[in-house]
PDB file of C-alpha atoms in Angstrom:
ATOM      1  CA  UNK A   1       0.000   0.000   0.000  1.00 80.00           C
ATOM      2  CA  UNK A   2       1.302   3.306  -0.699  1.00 87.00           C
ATOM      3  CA  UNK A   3       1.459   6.270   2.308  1.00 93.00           C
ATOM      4  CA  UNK A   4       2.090   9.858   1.614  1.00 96.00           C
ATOM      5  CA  UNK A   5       2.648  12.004   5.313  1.00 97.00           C
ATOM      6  CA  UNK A   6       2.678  16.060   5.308  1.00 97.00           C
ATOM      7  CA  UNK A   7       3.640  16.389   8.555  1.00 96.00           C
ATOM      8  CA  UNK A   8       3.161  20.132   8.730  1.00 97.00           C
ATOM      9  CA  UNK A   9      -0.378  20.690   8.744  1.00 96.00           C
ATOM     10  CA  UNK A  10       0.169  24.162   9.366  1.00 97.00           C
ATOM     11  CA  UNK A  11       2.704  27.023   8.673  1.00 97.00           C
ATOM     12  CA  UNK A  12       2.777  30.620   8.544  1.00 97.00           C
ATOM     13  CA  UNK A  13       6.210  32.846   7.535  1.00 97.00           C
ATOM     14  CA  UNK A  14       6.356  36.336   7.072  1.00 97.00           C
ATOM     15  CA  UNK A  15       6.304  37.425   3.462  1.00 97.00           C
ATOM     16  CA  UNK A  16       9.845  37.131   1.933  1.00 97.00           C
ATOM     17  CA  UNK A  17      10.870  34.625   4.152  1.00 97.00           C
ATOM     18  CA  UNK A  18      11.980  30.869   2.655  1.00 97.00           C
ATOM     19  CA  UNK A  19       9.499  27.927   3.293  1.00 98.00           C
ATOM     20  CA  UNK A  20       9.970  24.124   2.879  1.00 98.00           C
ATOM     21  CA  UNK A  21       6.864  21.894   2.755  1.00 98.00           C
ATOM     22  CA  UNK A  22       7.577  18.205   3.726  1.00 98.00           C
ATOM     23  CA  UNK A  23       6.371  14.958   2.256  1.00 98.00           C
ATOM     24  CA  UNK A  24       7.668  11.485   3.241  1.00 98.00           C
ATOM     25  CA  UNK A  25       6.063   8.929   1.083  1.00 97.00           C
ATOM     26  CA  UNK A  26       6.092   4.723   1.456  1.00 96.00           C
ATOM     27  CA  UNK A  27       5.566   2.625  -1.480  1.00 92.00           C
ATOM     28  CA  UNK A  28       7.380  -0.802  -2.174  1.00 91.00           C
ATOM     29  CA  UNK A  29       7.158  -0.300  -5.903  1.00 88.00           C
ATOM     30  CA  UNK A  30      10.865   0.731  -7.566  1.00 87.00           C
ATOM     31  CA  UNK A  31       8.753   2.866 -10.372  1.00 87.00           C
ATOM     32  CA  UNK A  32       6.216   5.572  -9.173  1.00 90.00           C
ATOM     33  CA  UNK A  33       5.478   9.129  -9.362  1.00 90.00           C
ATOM     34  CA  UNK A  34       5.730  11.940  -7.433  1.00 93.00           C
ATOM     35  CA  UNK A  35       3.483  15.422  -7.519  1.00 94.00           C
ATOM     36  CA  UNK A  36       2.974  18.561  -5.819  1.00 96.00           C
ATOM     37  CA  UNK A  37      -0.239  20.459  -6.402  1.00 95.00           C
ATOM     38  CA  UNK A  38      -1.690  23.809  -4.727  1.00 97.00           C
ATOM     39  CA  UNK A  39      -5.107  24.468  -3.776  1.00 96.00           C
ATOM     40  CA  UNK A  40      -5.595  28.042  -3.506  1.00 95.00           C
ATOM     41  CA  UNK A  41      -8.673  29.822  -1.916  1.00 92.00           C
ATOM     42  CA  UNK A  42     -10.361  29.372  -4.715  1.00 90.00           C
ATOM     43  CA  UNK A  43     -10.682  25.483  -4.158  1.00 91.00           C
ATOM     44  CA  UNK A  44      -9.189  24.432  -7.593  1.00 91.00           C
ATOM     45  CA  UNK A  45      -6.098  22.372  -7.274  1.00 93.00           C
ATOM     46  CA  UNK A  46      -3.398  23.454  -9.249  1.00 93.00           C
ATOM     47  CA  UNK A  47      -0.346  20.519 -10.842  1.00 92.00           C
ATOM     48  CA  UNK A  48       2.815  22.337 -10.024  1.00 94.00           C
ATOM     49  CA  UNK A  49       5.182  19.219 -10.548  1.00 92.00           C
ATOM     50  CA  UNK A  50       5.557  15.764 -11.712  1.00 90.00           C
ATOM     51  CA  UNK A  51       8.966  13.979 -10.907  1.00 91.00           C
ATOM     52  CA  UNK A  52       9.406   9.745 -11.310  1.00 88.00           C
ATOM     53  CA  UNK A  53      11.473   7.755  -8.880  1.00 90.00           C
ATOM     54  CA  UNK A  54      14.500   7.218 -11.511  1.00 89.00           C
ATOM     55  CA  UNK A  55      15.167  11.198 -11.862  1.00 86.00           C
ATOM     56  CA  UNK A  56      16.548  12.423  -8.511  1.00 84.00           C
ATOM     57  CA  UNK A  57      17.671  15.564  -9.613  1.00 83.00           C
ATOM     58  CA  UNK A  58      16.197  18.501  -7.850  1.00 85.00           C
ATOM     59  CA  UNK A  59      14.188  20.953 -10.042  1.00 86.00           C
ATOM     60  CA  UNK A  60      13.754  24.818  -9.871  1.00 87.00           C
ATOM     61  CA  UNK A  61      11.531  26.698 -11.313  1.00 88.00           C
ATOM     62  CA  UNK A  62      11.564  30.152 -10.413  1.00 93.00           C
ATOM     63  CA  UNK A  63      11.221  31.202  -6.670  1.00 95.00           C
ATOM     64  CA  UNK A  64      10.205  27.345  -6.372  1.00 96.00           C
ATOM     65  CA  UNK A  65      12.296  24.235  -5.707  1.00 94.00           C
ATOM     66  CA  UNK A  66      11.738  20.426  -4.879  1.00 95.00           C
ATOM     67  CA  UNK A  67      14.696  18.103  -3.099  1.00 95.00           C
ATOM     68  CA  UNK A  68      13.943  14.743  -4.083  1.00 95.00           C
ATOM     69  CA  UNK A  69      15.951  12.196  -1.800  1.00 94.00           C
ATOM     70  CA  UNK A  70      14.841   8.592  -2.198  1.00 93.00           C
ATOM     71  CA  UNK A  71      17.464   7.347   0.381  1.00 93.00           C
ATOM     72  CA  UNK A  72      14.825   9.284   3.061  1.00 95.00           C
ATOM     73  CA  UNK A  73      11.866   8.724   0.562  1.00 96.00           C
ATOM     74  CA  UNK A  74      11.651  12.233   0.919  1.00 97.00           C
ATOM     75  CA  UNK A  75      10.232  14.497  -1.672  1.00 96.00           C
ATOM     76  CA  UNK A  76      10.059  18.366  -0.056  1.00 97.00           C
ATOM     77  CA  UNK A  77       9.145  21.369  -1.326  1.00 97.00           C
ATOM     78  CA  UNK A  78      11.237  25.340  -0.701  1.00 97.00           C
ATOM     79  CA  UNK A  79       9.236  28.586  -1.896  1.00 97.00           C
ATOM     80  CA  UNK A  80      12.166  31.448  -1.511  1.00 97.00           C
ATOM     81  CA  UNK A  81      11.419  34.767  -0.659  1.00 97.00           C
ATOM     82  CA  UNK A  82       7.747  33.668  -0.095  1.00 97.00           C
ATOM     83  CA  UNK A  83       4.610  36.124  -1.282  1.00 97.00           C
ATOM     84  CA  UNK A  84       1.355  36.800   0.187  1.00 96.00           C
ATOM     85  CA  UNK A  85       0.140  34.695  -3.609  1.00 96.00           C
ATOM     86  CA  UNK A  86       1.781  31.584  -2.193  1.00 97.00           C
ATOM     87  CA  UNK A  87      -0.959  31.300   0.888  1.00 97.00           C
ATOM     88  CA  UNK A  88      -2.579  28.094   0.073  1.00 97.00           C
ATOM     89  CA  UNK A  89      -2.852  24.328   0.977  1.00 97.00           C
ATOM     90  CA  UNK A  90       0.108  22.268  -0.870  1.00 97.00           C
ATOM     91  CA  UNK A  91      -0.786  18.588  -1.504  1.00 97.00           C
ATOM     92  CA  UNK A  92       1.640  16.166  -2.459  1.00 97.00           C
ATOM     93  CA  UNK A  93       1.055  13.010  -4.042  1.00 94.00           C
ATOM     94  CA  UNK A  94       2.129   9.407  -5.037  1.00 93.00           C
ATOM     95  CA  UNK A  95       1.247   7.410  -8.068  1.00 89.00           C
ATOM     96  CA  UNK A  96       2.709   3.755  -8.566  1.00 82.00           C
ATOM     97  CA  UNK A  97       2.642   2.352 -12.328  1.00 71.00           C
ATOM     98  CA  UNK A  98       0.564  -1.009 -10.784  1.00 66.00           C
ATOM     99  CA  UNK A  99      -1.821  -2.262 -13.898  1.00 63.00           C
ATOM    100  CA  UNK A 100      -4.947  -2.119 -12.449  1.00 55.00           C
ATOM    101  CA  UNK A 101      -4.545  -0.707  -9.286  1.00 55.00           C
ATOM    102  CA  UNK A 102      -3.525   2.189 -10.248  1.00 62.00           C
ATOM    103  CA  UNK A 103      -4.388   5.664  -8.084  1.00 74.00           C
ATOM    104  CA  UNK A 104      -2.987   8.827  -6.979  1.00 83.00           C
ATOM    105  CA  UNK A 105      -2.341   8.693  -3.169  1.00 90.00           C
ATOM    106  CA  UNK A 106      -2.498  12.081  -1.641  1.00 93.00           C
ATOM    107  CA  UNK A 107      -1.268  13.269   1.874  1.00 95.00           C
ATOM    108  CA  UNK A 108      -3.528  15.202   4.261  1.00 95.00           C
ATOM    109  CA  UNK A 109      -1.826  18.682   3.001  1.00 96.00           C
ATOM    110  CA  UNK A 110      -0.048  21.913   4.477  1.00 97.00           C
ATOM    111  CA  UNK A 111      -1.824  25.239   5.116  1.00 97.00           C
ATOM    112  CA  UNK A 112       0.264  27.650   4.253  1.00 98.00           C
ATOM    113  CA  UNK A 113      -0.255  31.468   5.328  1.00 98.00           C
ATOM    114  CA  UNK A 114       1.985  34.070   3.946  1.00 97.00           C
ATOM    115  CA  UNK A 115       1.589  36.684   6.531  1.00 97.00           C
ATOM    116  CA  UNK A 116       2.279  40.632   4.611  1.00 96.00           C
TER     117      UNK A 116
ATOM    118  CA  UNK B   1     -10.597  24.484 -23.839  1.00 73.00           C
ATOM    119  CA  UNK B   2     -13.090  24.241 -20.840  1.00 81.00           C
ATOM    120  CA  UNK B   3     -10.853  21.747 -19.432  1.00 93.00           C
ATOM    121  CA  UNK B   4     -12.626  19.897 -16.220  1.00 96.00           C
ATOM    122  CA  UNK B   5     -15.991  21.369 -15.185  1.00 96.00           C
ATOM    123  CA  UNK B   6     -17.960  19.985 -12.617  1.00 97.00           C
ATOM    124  CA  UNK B   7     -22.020  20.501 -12.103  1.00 97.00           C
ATOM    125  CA  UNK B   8     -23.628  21.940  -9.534  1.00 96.00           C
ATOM    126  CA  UNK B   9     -21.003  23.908  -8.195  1.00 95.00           C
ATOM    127  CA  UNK B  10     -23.109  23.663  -4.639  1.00 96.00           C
ATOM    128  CA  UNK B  11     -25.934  21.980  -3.639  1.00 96.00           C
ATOM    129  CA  UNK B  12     -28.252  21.454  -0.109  1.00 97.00           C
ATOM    130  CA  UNK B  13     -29.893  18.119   0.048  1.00 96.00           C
ATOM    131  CA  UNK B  14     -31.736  16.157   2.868  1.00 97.00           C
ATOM    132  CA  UNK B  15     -31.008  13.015   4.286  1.00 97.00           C
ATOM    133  CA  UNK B  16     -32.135  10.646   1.926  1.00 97.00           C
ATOM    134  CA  UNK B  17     -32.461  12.287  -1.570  1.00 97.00           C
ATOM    135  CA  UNK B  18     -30.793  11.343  -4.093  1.00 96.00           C
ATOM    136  CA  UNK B  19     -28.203  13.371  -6.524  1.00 95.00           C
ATOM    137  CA  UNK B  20     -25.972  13.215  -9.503  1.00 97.00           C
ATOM    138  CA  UNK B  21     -22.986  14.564 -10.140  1.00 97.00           C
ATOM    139  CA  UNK B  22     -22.130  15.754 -13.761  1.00 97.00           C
ATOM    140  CA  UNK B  23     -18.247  16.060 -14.467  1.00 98.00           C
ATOM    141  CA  UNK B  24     -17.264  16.565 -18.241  1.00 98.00           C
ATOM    142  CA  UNK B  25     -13.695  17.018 -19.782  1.00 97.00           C
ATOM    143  CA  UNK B  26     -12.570  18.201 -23.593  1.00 95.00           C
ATOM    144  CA  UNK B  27      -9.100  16.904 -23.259  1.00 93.00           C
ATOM    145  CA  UNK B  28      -9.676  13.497 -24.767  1.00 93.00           C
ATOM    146  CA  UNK B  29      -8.738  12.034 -21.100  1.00 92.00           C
ATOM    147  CA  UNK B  30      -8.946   8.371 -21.042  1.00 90.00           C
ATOM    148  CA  UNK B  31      -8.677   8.339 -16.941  1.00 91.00           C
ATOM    149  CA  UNK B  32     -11.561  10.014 -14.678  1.00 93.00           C
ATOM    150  CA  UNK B  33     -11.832  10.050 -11.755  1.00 94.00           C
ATOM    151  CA  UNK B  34     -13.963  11.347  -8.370  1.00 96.00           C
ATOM    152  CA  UNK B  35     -12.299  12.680  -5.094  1.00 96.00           C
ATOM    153  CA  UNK B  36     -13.707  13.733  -1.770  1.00 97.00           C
ATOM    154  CA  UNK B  37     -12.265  16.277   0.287  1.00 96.00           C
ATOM    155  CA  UNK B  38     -12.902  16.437   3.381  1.00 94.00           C
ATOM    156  CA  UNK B  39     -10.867  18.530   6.590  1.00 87.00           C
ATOM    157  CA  UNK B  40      -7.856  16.942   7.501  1.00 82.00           C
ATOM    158  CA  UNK B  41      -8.120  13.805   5.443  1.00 84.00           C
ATOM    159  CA  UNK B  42      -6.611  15.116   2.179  1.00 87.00           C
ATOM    160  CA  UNK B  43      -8.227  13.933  -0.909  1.00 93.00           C
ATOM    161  CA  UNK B  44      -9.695  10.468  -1.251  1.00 94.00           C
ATOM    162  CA  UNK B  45     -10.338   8.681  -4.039  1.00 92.00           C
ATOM    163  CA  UNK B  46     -14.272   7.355  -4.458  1.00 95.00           C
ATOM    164  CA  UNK B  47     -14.033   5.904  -7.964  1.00 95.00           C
ATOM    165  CA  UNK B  48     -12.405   5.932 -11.031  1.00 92.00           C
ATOM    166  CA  UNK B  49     -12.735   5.081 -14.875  1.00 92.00           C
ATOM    167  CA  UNK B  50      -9.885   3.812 -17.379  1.00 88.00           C
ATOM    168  CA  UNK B  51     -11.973   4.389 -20.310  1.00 90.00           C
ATOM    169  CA  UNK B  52     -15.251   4.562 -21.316  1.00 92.00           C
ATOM    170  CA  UNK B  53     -17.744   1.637 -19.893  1.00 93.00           C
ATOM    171  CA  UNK B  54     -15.170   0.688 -17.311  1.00 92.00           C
ATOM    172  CA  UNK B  55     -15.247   1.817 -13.752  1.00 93.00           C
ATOM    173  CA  UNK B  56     -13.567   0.975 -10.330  1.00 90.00           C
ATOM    174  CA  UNK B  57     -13.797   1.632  -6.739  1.00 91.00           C
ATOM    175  CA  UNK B  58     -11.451   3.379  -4.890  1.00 89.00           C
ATOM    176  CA  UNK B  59     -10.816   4.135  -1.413  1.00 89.00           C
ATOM    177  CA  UNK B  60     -14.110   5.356  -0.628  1.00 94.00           C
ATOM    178  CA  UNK B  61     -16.428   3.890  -2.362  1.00 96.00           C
ATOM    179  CA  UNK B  62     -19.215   2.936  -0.254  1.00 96.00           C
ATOM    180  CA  UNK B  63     -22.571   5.133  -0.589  1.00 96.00           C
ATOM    181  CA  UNK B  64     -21.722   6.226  -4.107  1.00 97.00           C
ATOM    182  CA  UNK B  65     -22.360   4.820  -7.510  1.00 97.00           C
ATOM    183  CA  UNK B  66     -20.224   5.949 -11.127  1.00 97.00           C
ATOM    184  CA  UNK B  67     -21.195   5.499 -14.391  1.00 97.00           C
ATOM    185  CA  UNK B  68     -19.121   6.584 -17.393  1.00 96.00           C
ATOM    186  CA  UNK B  69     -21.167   5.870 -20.762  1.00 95.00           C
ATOM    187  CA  UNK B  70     -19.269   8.574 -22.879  1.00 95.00           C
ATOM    188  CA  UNK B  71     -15.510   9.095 -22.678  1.00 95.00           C
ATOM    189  CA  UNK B  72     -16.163  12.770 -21.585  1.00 96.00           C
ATOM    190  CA  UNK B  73     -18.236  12.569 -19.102  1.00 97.00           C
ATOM    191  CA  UNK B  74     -17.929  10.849 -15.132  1.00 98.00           C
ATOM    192  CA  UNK B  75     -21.326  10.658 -13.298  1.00 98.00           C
ATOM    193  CA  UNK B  76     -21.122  10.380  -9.198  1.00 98.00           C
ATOM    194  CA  UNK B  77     -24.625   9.577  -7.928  1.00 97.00           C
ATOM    195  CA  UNK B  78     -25.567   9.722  -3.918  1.00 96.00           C
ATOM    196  CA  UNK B  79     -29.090   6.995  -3.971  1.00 92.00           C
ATOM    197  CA  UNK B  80     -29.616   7.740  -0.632  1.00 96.00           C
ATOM    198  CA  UNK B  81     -27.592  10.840   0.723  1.00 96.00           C
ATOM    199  CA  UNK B  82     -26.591  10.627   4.278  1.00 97.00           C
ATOM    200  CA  UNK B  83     -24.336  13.643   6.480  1.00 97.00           C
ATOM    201  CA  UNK B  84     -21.655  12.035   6.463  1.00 96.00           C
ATOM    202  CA  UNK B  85     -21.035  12.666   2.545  1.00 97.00           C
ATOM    203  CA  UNK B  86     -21.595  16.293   3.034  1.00 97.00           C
ATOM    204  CA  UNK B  87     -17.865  17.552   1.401  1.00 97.00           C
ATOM    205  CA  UNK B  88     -16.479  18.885  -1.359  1.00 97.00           C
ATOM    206  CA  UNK B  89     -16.256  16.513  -4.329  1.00 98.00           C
ATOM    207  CA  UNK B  90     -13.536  17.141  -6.813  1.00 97.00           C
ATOM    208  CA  UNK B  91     -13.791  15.256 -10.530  1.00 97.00           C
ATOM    209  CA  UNK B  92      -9.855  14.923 -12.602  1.00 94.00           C
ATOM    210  CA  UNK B  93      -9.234  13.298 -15.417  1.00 93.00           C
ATOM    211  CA  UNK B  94      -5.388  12.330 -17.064  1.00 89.00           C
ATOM    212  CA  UNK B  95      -4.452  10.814 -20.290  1.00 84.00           C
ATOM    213  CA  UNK B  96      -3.416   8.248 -18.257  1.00 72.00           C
ATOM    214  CA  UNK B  97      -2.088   7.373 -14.737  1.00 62.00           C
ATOM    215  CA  UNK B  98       1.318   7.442 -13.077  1.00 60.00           C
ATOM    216  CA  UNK B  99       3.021   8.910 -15.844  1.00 65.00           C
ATOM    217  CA  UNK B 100       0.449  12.184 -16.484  1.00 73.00           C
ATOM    218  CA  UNK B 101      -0.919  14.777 -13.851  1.00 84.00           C
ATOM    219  CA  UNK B 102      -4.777  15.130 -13.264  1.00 88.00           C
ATOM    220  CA  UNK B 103      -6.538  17.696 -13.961  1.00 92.00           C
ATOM    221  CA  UNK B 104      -8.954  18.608 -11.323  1.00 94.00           C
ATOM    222  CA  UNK B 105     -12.573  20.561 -11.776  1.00 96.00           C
ATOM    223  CA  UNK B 106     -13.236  23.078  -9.849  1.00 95.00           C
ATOM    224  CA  UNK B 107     -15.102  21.123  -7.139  1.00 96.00           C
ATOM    225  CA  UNK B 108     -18.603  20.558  -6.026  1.00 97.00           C
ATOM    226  CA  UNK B 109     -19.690  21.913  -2.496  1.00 96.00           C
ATOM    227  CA  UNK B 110     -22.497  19.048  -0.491  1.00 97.00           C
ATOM    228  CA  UNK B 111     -23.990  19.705   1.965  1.00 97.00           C
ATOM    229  CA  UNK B 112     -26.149  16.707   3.381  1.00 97.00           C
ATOM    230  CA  UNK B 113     -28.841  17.547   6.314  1.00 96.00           C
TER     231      UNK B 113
END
């Protein structure tokens, strides 16, 4: 069975500040997936990234950054110089490539406030 | 493209009525599927589809039935609504699992009395 924990259920920083979301994840499958999404007050939810267990290099993309560690089965999450736009709940995710059981396991999610 | 959309966007029902769910995508998606969100739980999955006639359970499935006769569209129905279903129900849909990221509607707000 695959597990995905978020820890941090809430955070708050001042604006500016640097964040990192956790996400520990369990899964005995050697091939899976690995997302981030953000669910902004507006209740959509948002794909910010997509990484697969064979590609541990960590990814930028702007003021955003992801750490992928599978020796921790770690998969966090760093917003630098945070802005009042980033307040939202952060979801991370698991997906195994399991023919016909296949599902997107998502943890419980991180509140983040971005206080101005 | 509409992408996901999801109908109603809120609804009020009594214990005991009955509902449907309408979620429609114009991505070609073969994979659907129907979340529940609910505080502190994250998202859980209720059921899914992997193409057009075919359906699954997921996590959650109990208290909710799926049908998916056209590729574009994902029906969730309640037969018998009871409180503890009152959430927010999101609909996604991916080209295909693992490998793709879902696309999520913008949710449904229940509210069961």
């Amino acid at each position: 069975a695959q597990k995905v924990t978020q820890a941090q259920t809430e955070i708050s920083v001042v604006e500016k500040e640097d964040v990192t979301l956790d996400c520990v994840y369990e899964t005995r499958d050697t091939t899976y997936y690995l997302f981030w999404y953000k669910q902004p007050p507006s209740g959509e939810l948002v794909f910010l990234i997509r990484r697969n267990s064979f590609d541990e290099q960590n990814e930028i993309s702007g003021r955003y950054s992801w750490n992928f560690q599978k020796s921790t089965s770690s998969f966090n999450f760093t917003i630098t110089a945070s802005q009042v736009v980033d307040s939202a709940v952060y979801f991370c995710a698991l997906s195994v490539l399991n023919f016909g059981n296949e599902k997107l396991t998502f943890g419980t999610g991180t509140r983040l406030t971005i206080i101005p | 493209n509409a992408g996901v959309t999801q109908t109603p966007k809120f609804r009020v029902l009594k214990t005991g009525q009955s509902m449907t769910l309408l979620c429609a995508q114009d991505m070609n998606h073969e994979y659907m599927y129907w979340y529940r969100q609910d505080p502190g739980m994250g998202l859980r999955l209720i059921h899914y589809s992997v193409g057009e006639g075919t359906t699954a359970k997921g996590e959650v499935p109990d208290g909710y039935n799926v049908s998916r006769l056209k590729k574009q569209n994902f029906l969730l129905g309640l037969e018998s609504a009871a409180p503890s279903q009152t959430s927010v129900y999101f609909c996604a849909s991916s080209y295909r699992v693992g490998t793709n990221e879902q696309f999520f509607g913008p949710g449904t707000r229940l509210t069961v009395l």
